[in-house]
XYZ file of N, CA and C in Angstrom:
765
model
N 97.618 79.261 108.965
C 96.445 79.784 109.674
C 96.278 81.274 109.383
N 95.010 81.724 109.361
C 94.784 83.152 109.227
C 95.027 83.834 110.567
N 94.912 85.155 110.579
C 95.293 85.907 111.773
C 94.393 85.583 112.965
N 93.114 85.395 112.729
C 92.210 85.057 113.833
C 92.577 83.706 114.433
N 92.863 82.735 113.586
C 93.250 81.414 114.081
C 94.576 81.476 114.822
N 95.513 82.279 114.326
C 96.787 82.437 115.019
C 96.578 83.059 116.401
N 95.680 84.049 116.477
C 95.394 84.692 117.757
C 94.782 83.702 118.742
N 93.861 82.896 118.269
C 93.236 81.894 119.135
C 94.255 80.866 119.611
N 95.124 80.445 118.699
C 96.175 79.491 119.052
C 97.125 80.088 120.083
N 97.483 81.347 119.905
C 98.406 82.020 120.817
C 97.807 82.107 122.222
N 96.551 82.479 122.320
C 95.901 82.576 123.626
C 95.892 81.223 124.334
N 95.664 80.168 123.567
C 95.585 78.824 124.150
C 96.930 78.332 124.666
N 98.015 78.955 124.226
C 99.347 78.546 124.669
C 99.653 78.991 126.098
N 98.855 79.893 126.640
C 99.096 80.421 127.985
C 98.420 79.534 129.015
N 99.175 78.550 129.517
C 98.639 77.575 130.448
C 99.480 77.555 131.727
N 98.901 77.954 132.845
C 99.655 77.911 134.106
C 100.218 76.524 134.364
N 101.500 76.473 134.666
C 102.168 75.203 134.906
C 102.779 74.591 133.662
N 102.346 75.052 132.489
C 102.917 74.602 131.223
C 103.208 75.851 130.388
N 104.152 76.667 130.838
C 104.314 78.001 130.276
C 104.774 78.043 128.818
N 104.258 79.028 128.121
C 104.755 79.389 126.800
C 106.095 80.086 126.991
N 107.135 79.589 126.323
C 108.462 80.204 126.434
C 108.727 81.037 125.188
N 108.997 82.300 125.401
C 109.252 83.238 124.314
C 110.693 83.727 124.403
N 111.434 83.510 123.325
C 112.813 83.989 123.248
C 112.782 85.178 122.299
N 112.799 86.376 122.864
C 112.407 87.572 122.134
C 113.276 87.901 120.928
N 112.596 88.262 119.831
C 113.238 88.596 118.560
C 113.228 90.109 118.348
N 114.007 90.563 117.366
C 114.076 91.998 117.093
C 113.953 92.327 115.607
N 113.909 91.333 114.744
C 113.700 91.572 113.314
C 113.299 90.260 112.657
N 113.079 90.304 111.344
C 112.634 89.095 110.648
C 113.672 87.982 110.713
N 114.950 88.332 110.597
C 115.997 87.319 110.633
C 116.071 86.603 111.961
N 116.008 87.360 113.054
C 116.051 86.723 114.372
C 114.775 85.922 114.625
N 113.648 86.397 114.118
C 112.398 85.645 114.265
C 112.500 84.295 113.565
N 113.073 84.292 112.370
C 113.229 83.031 111.638
C 114.174 82.085 112.373
N 115.250 82.619 112.924
C 116.212 81.778 113.648
C 115.560 81.156 114.874
N 114.754 81.945 115.583
C 114.080 81.441 116.779
C 113.013 80.420 116.393
N 112.294 80.683 115.310
C 111.304 79.716 114.832
C 111.968 78.395 114.469
N 113.135 78.474 113.848
C 113.868 77.269 113.452
C 114.256 76.427 114.660
N 114.431 77.077 115.809
C 114.799 76.373 117.037
C 113.621 75.625 117.654
N 112.427 75.808 117.098
C 111.259 75.100 117.612
C 110.297 75.945 118.424
N 110.425 77.259 118.336
C 109.526 78.136 119.082
C 108.079 77.943 118.642
N 107.170 78.090 119.586
C 105.743 78.006 119.267
C 105.166 79.363 118.892
N 105.847 80.427 119.274
C 105.392 81.786 118.982
C 106.598 82.706 119.036
N 106.405 83.904 118.496
C 107.467 84.912 118.463
C 106.974 86.156 119.186
N 107.869 86.790 119.925
C 107.533 88.056 120.580
C 108.688 89.025 120.422
N 108.367 90.278 120.175
C 109.401 91.306 120.144
C 109.638 91.814 121.561
N 110.767 92.474 121.747
C 111.059 93.212 122.971
C 111.381 94.633 122.570
N 110.780 95.611 123.205
C 110.952 96.998 122.763
C 112.409 97.448 122.833
N 113.103 97.026 123.876
C 114.491 97.466 124.067
C 115.352 96.985 122.921
N 115.263 95.688 122.599
C 116.118 95.120 121.562
C 115.695 95.573 120.170
N 114.383 95.675 119.924
C 113.930 96.136 118.611
C 114.441 97.541 118.343
N 114.378 98.401 119.350
C 114.868 99.774 119.186
C 116.387 99.809 119.064
N 117.074 99.091 119.944
C 118.538 99.122 119.947
C 119.116 98.599 118.637
N 118.463 97.604 118.043
C 118.953 97.046 116.782
C 118.909 98.063 115.655
N 118.115 99.107 115.832
C 118.023 100.163 114.827
C 118.652 101.476 115.296
N 119.383 101.421 116.401
C 120.104 102.598 116.878
C 119.275 103.559 117.712
N 118.136 103.122 118.217
C 117.282 103.967 119.047
C 117.362 103.543 120.512
N 117.018 104.465 121.399
C 116.854 104.133 122.815
C 115.462 103.547 123.027
N 115.305 102.819 124.118
C 114.001 102.269 124.470
C 113.094 103.395 124.951
N 111.814 103.091 125.122
C 110.890 104.077 125.655
C 110.197 104.888 124.583
N 109.768 104.220 123.510
C 109.025 104.849 122.417
C 109.831 105.914 121.689
N 111.165 105.780 121.720
C 112.016 106.690 120.960
C 112.057 106.298 119.482
N 111.815 105.052 119.178
C 111.747 104.582 117.804
C 110.387 104.960 117.228
N 110.330 105.577 116.064
C 109.028 105.936 115.492
C 108.166 104.692 115.291
N 106.894 104.800 115.635
C 106.005 103.653 115.501
C 105.941 103.166 114.065
N 105.941 104.079 113.108
C 105.879 103.683 111.700
C 107.030 102.746 111.351
N 108.223 103.053 111.830
C 109.404 102.225 111.583
C 109.236 100.870 112.262
N 108.787 100.888 113.520
C 108.595 99.633 114.259
C 107.566 98.741 113.567
N 106.518 99.337 113.031
C 105.483 98.551 112.362
C 105.982 97.943 111.055
N 106.886 98.625 110.382
C 107.487 98.044 109.179
C 108.257 96.771 109.532
N 109.010 96.832 110.632
C 109.754 95.649 111.081
C 108.789 94.555 111.511
N 107.744 94.933 112.251
C 106.741 93.958 112.686
C 106.106 93.260 111.484
N 105.749 94.020 110.470
C 105.117 93.427 109.287
C 106.049 92.453 108.585
N 107.338 92.785 108.538
C 108.298 91.852 107.931
C 108.389 90.568 108.764
N 108.316 90.699 110.061
C 108.378 89.525 110.938
C 107.157 88.629 110.733
N 105.968 89.222 110.730
C 104.762 88.413 110.623
C 104.662 87.741 109.256
N 105.297 88.331 108.250
C 105.282 87.719 106.919
C 106.393 86.693 106.742
N 107.343 86.684 107.677
C 108.521 85.816 107.534
C 108.412 84.522 108.319
N 107.469 84.438 109.255
C 107.272 83.213 110.038
C 105.795 82.833 110.011
N 105.516 81.576 110.218
C 104.133 81.089 110.223
C 103.628 80.889 111.646
N 104.189 81.628 112.557
C 103.854 81.513 113.972
C 103.116 82.760 114.451
N 102.390 82.668 115.554
C 101.817 83.871 116.165
C 102.937 84.836 116.565
N 102.710 86.113 116.345
C 103.695 87.131 116.707
C 103.045 88.147 117.644
N 103.704 88.392 118.777
C 103.252 89.393 119.736
C 104.206 90.578 119.703
N 103.640 91.767 119.760
C 104.406 93.010 119.616
C 104.477 93.742 120.948
N 105.680 94.183 121.317
C 105.847 94.998 122.522
C 105.390 96.419 122.179
N 104.169 96.731 122.561
C 103.499 97.988 122.215
C 103.875 99.114 123.166
N 104.715 98.813 124.155
C 105.081 99.778 125.200
C 103.810 100.417 125.775
N 103.674 101.742 125.684
C 102.469 102.404 126.188
C 101.565 102.861 125.047
N 101.693 102.211 123.906
C 100.793 102.493 122.799
C 101.197 103.640 121.894
N 102.343 104.276 122.198
C 102.841 105.372 121.372
C 101.798 106.484 121.222
N 100.979 106.681 122.239
C 99.928 107.698 122.164
C 99.429 108.022 123.561
N 98.994 109.248 123.748
C 98.384 109.642 125.009
C 96.876 109.806 124.866
N 96.417 110.230 123.692
C 94.977 110.431 123.470
C 94.300 109.120 123.091
N 93.092 108.882 123.600
C 92.395 107.626 123.305
C 92.230 107.348 121.820
N 91.893 108.359 121.045
C 91.701 108.155 119.618
C 92.967 107.694 118.928
N 94.086 108.268 119.318
C 95.361 107.869 118.722
C 95.751 106.469 119.168
N 95.469 106.145 120.421
C 95.762 104.804 120.923
C 94.949 103.763 120.157
N 93.688 104.057 119.907
C 92.843 103.132 119.152
C 93.377 102.944 117.737
N 93.758 104.045 117.100
C 94.298 103.957 115.738
C 95.586 103.152 115.711
N 96.453 103.379 116.680
C 97.723 102.641 116.724
C 97.486 101.143 116.958
N 96.483 100.821 117.765
C 96.144 99.409 117.984
C 95.714 98.763 116.669
N 94.896 99.442 115.925
C 94.456 98.932 114.619
C 95.650 98.730 113.689
N 96.614 99.625 113.742
C 97.796 99.517 112.883
C 98.662 98.325 113.268
N 98.776 98.068 114.555
C 99.540 96.901 115.014
C 98.893 95.614 114.511
N 97.587 95.549 114.602
C 96.875 94.363 114.116
C 96.996 94.254 112.603
N 96.911 95.371 111.910
C 97.048 95.360 110.451
C 98.428 94.867 110.023
N 99.438 95.069 110.869
C 100.792 94.589 110.573
C 100.945 93.106 110.845
N 99.904 92.476 111.386
C 99.914 91.028 111.557
C 100.057 90.507 112.963
N 100.185 91.383 113.956
C 100.358 90.918 115.336
C 99.070 90.304 115.872
N 99.211 89.325 116.756
C 98.052 88.715 117.418
C 98.096 88.933 118.925
N 99.118 89.619 119.398
C 99.244 89.923 120.810
C 100.063 91.189 121.001
N 99.901 91.818 122.156
C 100.704 92.994 122.511
C 101.043 92.947 123.994
N 102.183 93.536 124.338
C 102.467 93.937 125.711
C 102.054 95.396 125.822
N 101.389 95.744 126.911
C 100.929 97.123 127.097
C 101.199 97.509 128.537
N 102.054 98.515 128.734
C 102.589 98.776 130.068
C 101.974 99.982 130.753
N 102.138 100.005 132.082
C 101.524 101.063 132.882
C 102.519 102.074 133.436
N 103.771 101.981 133.040
C 104.718 102.984 133.536
C 104.581 104.283 132.744
N 105.005 105.372 133.358
C 105.008 106.665 132.684
C 106.248 106.722 131.802
N 106.057 106.723 130.505
C 107.179 106.685 129.574
C 108.088 107.901 129.771
N 109.372 107.627 129.927
C 110.353 108.698 130.083
C 110.454 109.250 131.487
N 109.674 108.716 132.416
C 109.678 109.205 133.786
C 109.616 108.025 134.745
N 109.756 108.310 136.025
C 109.565 107.309 137.060
C 108.090 107.243 137.443
N 107.685 106.105 137.947
C 106.330 105.980 138.444
C 105.383 105.317 137.456
N 104.210 104.955 137.967
C 103.184 104.295 137.179
C 102.021 105.248 136.934
N 101.314 105.009 135.841
C 100.104 105.772 135.599
C 99.080 105.477 136.694
N 98.280 106.449 137.086
C 97.214 106.173 138.055
C 96.325 105.044 137.539
N 95.866 104.206 138.444
C 95.097 103.024 138.053
C 93.894 103.362 137.172
N 93.053 104.345 137.511
C 91.903 104.633 136.648
C 92.313 105.023 135.218
N 93.413 105.742 135.096
C 93.872 106.143 133.768
C 94.324 104.936 132.950
N 95.058 104.026 133.580
C 95.515 102.848 132.844
C 94.349 101.925 132.500
N 93.383 101.824 133.379
C 92.190 101.027 133.082
C 91.460 101.593 131.871
N 91.332 102.900 131.806
C 90.671 103.529 130.655
C 91.442 103.259 129.369
N 92.764 103.279 129.447
C 93.585 103.033 128.265
C 93.461 101.571 127.810
N 93.445 100.658 128.761
C 93.248 99.246 128.412
C 91.876 99.020 127.780
N 90.873 99.681 128.291
C 89.534 99.569 127.721
C 89.519 100.065 126.282
N 90.206 101.167 126.019
C 90.307 101.692 124.660
C 90.985 100.695 123.743
N 92.074 100.121 124.214
C 92.818 99.143 123.423
C 91.933 97.938 123.107
N 91.228 97.424 124.113
C 90.374 96.250 123.905
C 89.264 96.544 122.894
N 88.611 97.673 123.031
C 87.525 98.014 122.105
C 88.046 98.163 120.682
N 89.214 98.777 120.526
C 89.792 98.947 119.193
C 90.118 97.603 118.571
N 90.647 96.695 119.385
C 90.973 95.358 118.872
C 89.707 94.608 118.474
N 88.689 94.681 119.314
C 87.439 93.978 119.009
C 86.824 94.467 117.700
N 86.993 95.745 117.420
C 86.419 96.301 116.193
C 87.055 95.714 114.941
N 88.265 95.198 115.069
C 88.939 94.597 113.914
C 88.526 93.149 113.700
N 87.955 92.534 114.710
C 87.587 91.133 114.617
C 88.681 90.174 115.029
N 89.870 90.685 115.339
C 90.990 89.845 115.762
C 91.028 89.806 117.290
N 90.968 88.615 117.896
C 90.998 88.521 119.364
C 92.408 88.740 119.913
N 92.840 89.971 119.880
C 94.190 90.341 120.290
C 94.447 89.946 121.740
N 95.567 89.278 122.002
C 95.947 88.911 123.364
C 96.664 90.106 123.989
N 96.032 90.719 124.979
C 96.604 91.887 125.643
C 97.314 91.434 126.914
N 98.632 91.521 126.893
C 99.450 91.155 128.038
C 99.722 92.432 128.829
N 98.965 92.635 129.887
C 99.065 93.871 130.660
C 100.334 93.845 131.503
N 101.248 94.705 131.144
C 102.510 94.780 131.898
C 102.369 95.809 133.010
N 102.717 95.393 134.215
C 102.768 96.326 135.335
C 104.189 96.389 135.863
N 104.692 97.594 135.986
C 106.061 97.796 136.459
C 106.136 98.033 137.964
N 105.186 97.478 138.689
C 105.184 97.603 140.152
C 106.517 97.159 140.741
N 107.076 96.062 140.206
C 108.327 95.508 140.737
C 109.549 95.950 139.922
N 109.350 96.846 138.967
C 110.407 97.167 138.005
C 110.742 98.649 138.011
N 110.611 99.259 139.190
C 110.852 100.696 139.309
C 112.057 100.988 140.207
N 113.045 100.090 140.159
C 114.265 100.316 140.913
C 114.266 99.730 142.310
N 113.179 99.056 142.693
C 113.130 98.457 144.027
C 113.929 97.163 144.057
N 114.425 96.803 145.227
C 115.175 95.567 145.415
C 114.210 94.435 145.754
N 114.587 93.178 145.434
C 113.693 92.045 145.727
C 113.235 91.973 147.178
N 114.083 92.410 148.109
C 113.676 92.341 149.513
C 112.526 93.304 149.831
N 112.296 94.272 148.956
C 111.189 95.207 149.159
C 109.899 94.752 148.477
N 109.974 93.702 147.677
C 108.840 93.302 146.856
C 107.627 92.771 147.624
N 107.799 92.132 148.796
C 106.594 91.674 149.512
C 105.589 92.790 149.777
N 106.073 93.980 150.028
C 105.170 95.096 150.322
C 104.453 95.613 149.082
N 104.856 95.136 147.896
C 104.268 95.615 146.641
C 103.267 94.629 146.049
N 103.159 93.448 146.660
C 102.288 92.407 146.096
C 100.841 92.860 146.023
N 100.345 93.517 147.066
C 98.941 93.921 147.069
C 98.639 94.900 145.939
N 99.548 95.828 145.702
C 99.323 96.761 144.594
C 99.303 96.022 143.256
N 100.201 95.052 143.116
C 100.232 94.268 141.877
C 98.917 93.528 141.677
N 98.373 92.951 142.743
C 97.125 92.205 142.628
C 95.936 93.132 142.380
N 95.971 94.310 142.980
C 94.904 95.290 142.730
C 94.889 95.691 141.265
N 96.066 95.935 140.733
C 96.155 96.284 139.310
C 95.768 95.096 138.438
N 96.158 93.905 138.824
C 95.805 92.723 138.034
C 94.295 92.574 137.911
N 93.577 92.740 139.015
C 92.117 92.620 138.970
C 91.511 93.687 138.078
N 91.972 94.909 138.230
C 91.425 96.007 137.435
C 91.745 95.838 135.955
N 92.950 95.373 135.658
C 93.340 95.202 134.262
C 92.556 94.060 133.614
N 92.333 93.001 134.372
C 91.528 91.907 133.851
C 90.104 92.352 133.559
N 89.528 93.136 134.467
C 88.176 93.644 134.259
C 88.102 94.563 133.042
N 89.219 95.225 132.712
C 89.254 96.148 131.580
C 89.504 95.447 130.247
N 89.765 94.125 130.305
C 89.932 93.387 129.059
C 91.289 92.781 128.828
N 92.188 92.888 129.799
C 93.503 92.259 129.641
C 93.367 90.746 129.679
N 94.239 90.066 128.944
C 94.242 88.604 128.875
C 95.359 87.980 129.697
N 96.405 88.752 130.000
C 97.548 88.238 130.731
C 98.141 89.326 131.605
N 99.002 88.923 132.526
C 99.647 89.842 133.464
C 101.150 89.640 133.383
N 101.879 90.684 133.015
C 103.331 90.641 132.877
C 103.938 91.458 134.000
N 104.813 90.814 134.801
C 105.405 91.465 135.971
C 106.933 91.419 135.885
N 107.540 92.253 135.030
C 109.003 92.264 134.961
C 109.606 92.706 136.292
N 110.746 92.140 136.609
C 111.419 92.490 137.855
C 111.087 91.577 139.012
N 110.003 90.828 138.907
C 109.620 89.905 139.974
C 110.404 88.606 139.812
N 111.219 88.269 140.818
C 112.091 87.093 140.715
C 112.013 86.176 141.927
N 111.341 86.582 142.995
C 111.295 85.798 144.232
C 110.267 84.676 144.104
N 110.693 83.410 144.242
C 109.775 82.289 144.009
C 108.483 82.352 144.814
N 108.571 82.614 146.100
C 107.366 82.622 146.930
C 106.359 83.665 146.448
N 106.858 84.825 146.058
C 105.954 85.889 145.609
C 105.357 85.564 144.244
N 106.149 84.953 143.383
C 105.632 84.537 142.078
C 104.493 83.540 142.275
N 104.703 82.557 143.134
C 103.672 81.569 143.404
C 102.437 82.186 144.027
N 102.625 83.128 144.940
C 101.500 83.790 145.595
C 100.640 84.534 144.583
N 101.286 85.252 143.679
C 100.536 86.029 142.693
C 99.852 85.115 141.680
N 100.544 84.076 141.237
C 99.927 83.130 140.292
C 98.672 82.502 140.889
N 98.705 82.223 142.196
C 97.553 81.605 142.851
C 96.419 82.589 143.083
N 96.740 83.876 143.135
C 95.749 84.876 143.519
C 95.072 85.559 142.338
N 95.604 85.414 141.131
C 95.005 86.076 139.974
C 94.495 85.053 138.977
N 93.430 85.424 138.289
C 92.892 84.560 137.239
C 93.608 84.760 135.919
N 94.430 85.799 135.821
C 95.166 86.061 134.582
C 96.411 85.183 134.501
N 96.735 84.648 133.330
C 98.005 83.937 133.179
C 99.161 84.899 133.402
N 100.135 84.462 134.191
C 101.234 85.339 134.615
C 102.468 85.112 133.756
N 103.064 86.225 133.325
C 104.290 86.248 132.523
C 105.437 86.749 133.406
N 106.499 85.953 133.497
C 107.708 86.353 134.221
C 108.839 86.500 133.220
N 109.639 87.548 133.380
C 110.772 87.768 132.482
C 112.013 87.091 133.054
N 112.648 86.273 132.224
C 113.847 85.545 132.636
C 115.083 86.332 132.191
N 115.753 86.920 133.155
C 116.983 87.664 132.863
C 118.202 86.996 133.488
N 117.998 85.790 134.018
C 119.074 85.104 134.720
C 118.938 85.206 136.218
N 118.015 86.044 136.683
C 117.815 86.213 138.121
C 116.561 85.497 138.611
N 115.646 85.217 137.713
C 114.429 84.494 138.085
C 114.739 83.007 138.214
N 113.870 82.241 138.864
C 114.078 80.793 138.946
C 114.144 80.170 137.550
N 114.738 78.978 137.465
C 114.828 78.292 136.177
C 113.421 77.944 135.695
N 113.325 77.617 134.407
C 112.020 77.430 133.786
C 111.162 76.383 134.483
N 111.750 75.255 134.845
C 110.971 74.196 135.477
C 110.387 74.667 136.811
N 111.151 75.439 137.541
C 110.658 75.971 138.825
C 109.537 76.981 138.590
N 109.677 77.824 137.578
C 108.619 78.781 137.263
C 107.331 78.052 136.885
N 107.465 76.978 136.121
C 106.291 76.184 135.757
C 105.605 75.641 137.009
N 106.407 75.144 137.936
C 105.854 74.600 139.167
C 105.165 75.639 140.033
N 105.542 76.892 139.859
C 104.927 77.978 140.623
C 103.629 78.465 139.984
N 103.325 77.956 138.789
C 102.075 78.335 138.126
C 102.213 79.384 137.050
N 103.438 79.700 136.659
C 103.662 80.689 135.597
C 103.140 80.145 134.269
N 102.555 81.033 133.462
C 101.970 80.624 132.181
C 102.766 81.116 130.981
N 103.716 82.010 131.218
C 104.489 82.576 130.087
C 105.840 83.038 130.621
N 106.889 82.674 129.910
C 108.248 83.102 130.266
C 108.833 83.813 129.061
N 109.227 85.051 129.246
C 109.869 85.802 128.169
C 111.284 86.176 128.586
N 112.065 86.658 127.626
C 113.487 86.904 127.887
C 113.922 88.345 127.643
N 112.991 89.223 127.313
C 113.316 90.633 127.181
C 114.476 90.900 126.239
N 115.399 91.775 126.631
C 116.520 92.117 125.756
C 117.674 91.133 125.805
N 117.598 90.118 126.660
C 118.734 89.210 126.840
C 119.200 88.549 125.542
N 118.304 88.057 124.661
C 118.789 87.439 123.421
C 119.579 88.405 122.540
N 119.123 89.649 122.433
C 119.833 90.637 121.620
C 121.197 90.960 122.230
N 121.235 91.138 123.554
C 122.496 91.445 124.225
C 123.498 90.324 124.000
N 123.048 89.077 124.145
C 123.936 87.940 123.946
C 124.408 87.853 122.496
N 123.490 88.068 121.554
C 123.854 87.991 120.143
C 124.862 89.064 119.770
N 124.690 90.268 120.279
C 125.619 91.358 119.952
C 126.977 91.134 120.600
N 126.988 90.568 121.804
C 128.263 90.261 122.456
C 129.027 89.206 121.660
N 128.320 88.197 121.166
C 128.955 87.159 120.360
C 129.448 87.728 119.036
N 128.684 88.631 118.443
C 129.101 89.271 117.198
C 130.375 90.085 117.418
N 130.447 90.792 118.529
C 131.648 91.562 118.837
C 132.855 90.644 118.996
N 132.675 89.534 119.707
C 133.781 88.592 119.885
C 134.226 88.019 118.538
N 133.271 87.665 117.697
C 133.618 87.111 116.400
C 134.322 88.152 115.524
N 133.856 89.389 115.602
C 134.485 90.460 114.825
C 135.892 90.727 115.307
N 136.093 90.714 116.611
C 137.439 90.910 117.146
C 138.393 89.851 116.637
N 137.913 88.601 116.607
C 138.752 87.502 116.096
C 139.036 87.676 114.629
N 138.016 88.059 113.859
C 138.174 88.209 112.412
C 139.080 89.374 112.030
N 139.113 90.399 112.890
C 139.857 91.618 112.593
C 141.307 91.555 113.087
N 141.668 90.431 113.702
C 143.020 90.291 114.230
C 143.936 89.687 113.169
N 145.059 90.341 112.947
C 146.040 89.825 111.980
C 146.863 88.703 112.613
């Protein structure tokens, strides 16, 4: 399929109750291994992609380097590939638009785009993030590729405990509505693990909801029953792979 067809196929995979499961990759080799396992799509995770190259998360890896890896991934698998765009690696609208075009040129059909202040605590003010999402959407439309924008909100991922999350639901829903109006296609809520709250948000928003599975969220079947449309795994696959590599190396290095 060409890139437009891949983008359309990827969007159609987001079905509440029948979630798209993404086991996040960090390079072409891991993407191929995950594809071989029967994955329907591939997604990067910023933490693991950066860590695999010796960088810290939070846009510390140069975008040019990340795009080289992304391009190798999109050329190495015949599946839709979504890129963890973090906050777009830009503060100015013009630069954000250019970076969006570059991500699409590298072959991506989807992005995660987050609202946290990179390198600091807290979220961007809602009007500012809405303007940034609008810029991203317009830039994508200009390319002709229907980029799937997964709007990540860190409302539940700023160090709060699950018992505090009920008081944050309204803010999450307010942002979800605004992000959808600005052109977002999905809603990603890392840190949200409480079943009742997941179900409440899935029922209250028209956007397909993405929950990150780190071992603390409900199992996949339960998430499906709550109306989740996408399950991702963040840095967990890379962490597990590196731990296994260390164990294997320890065994190999023992006389």
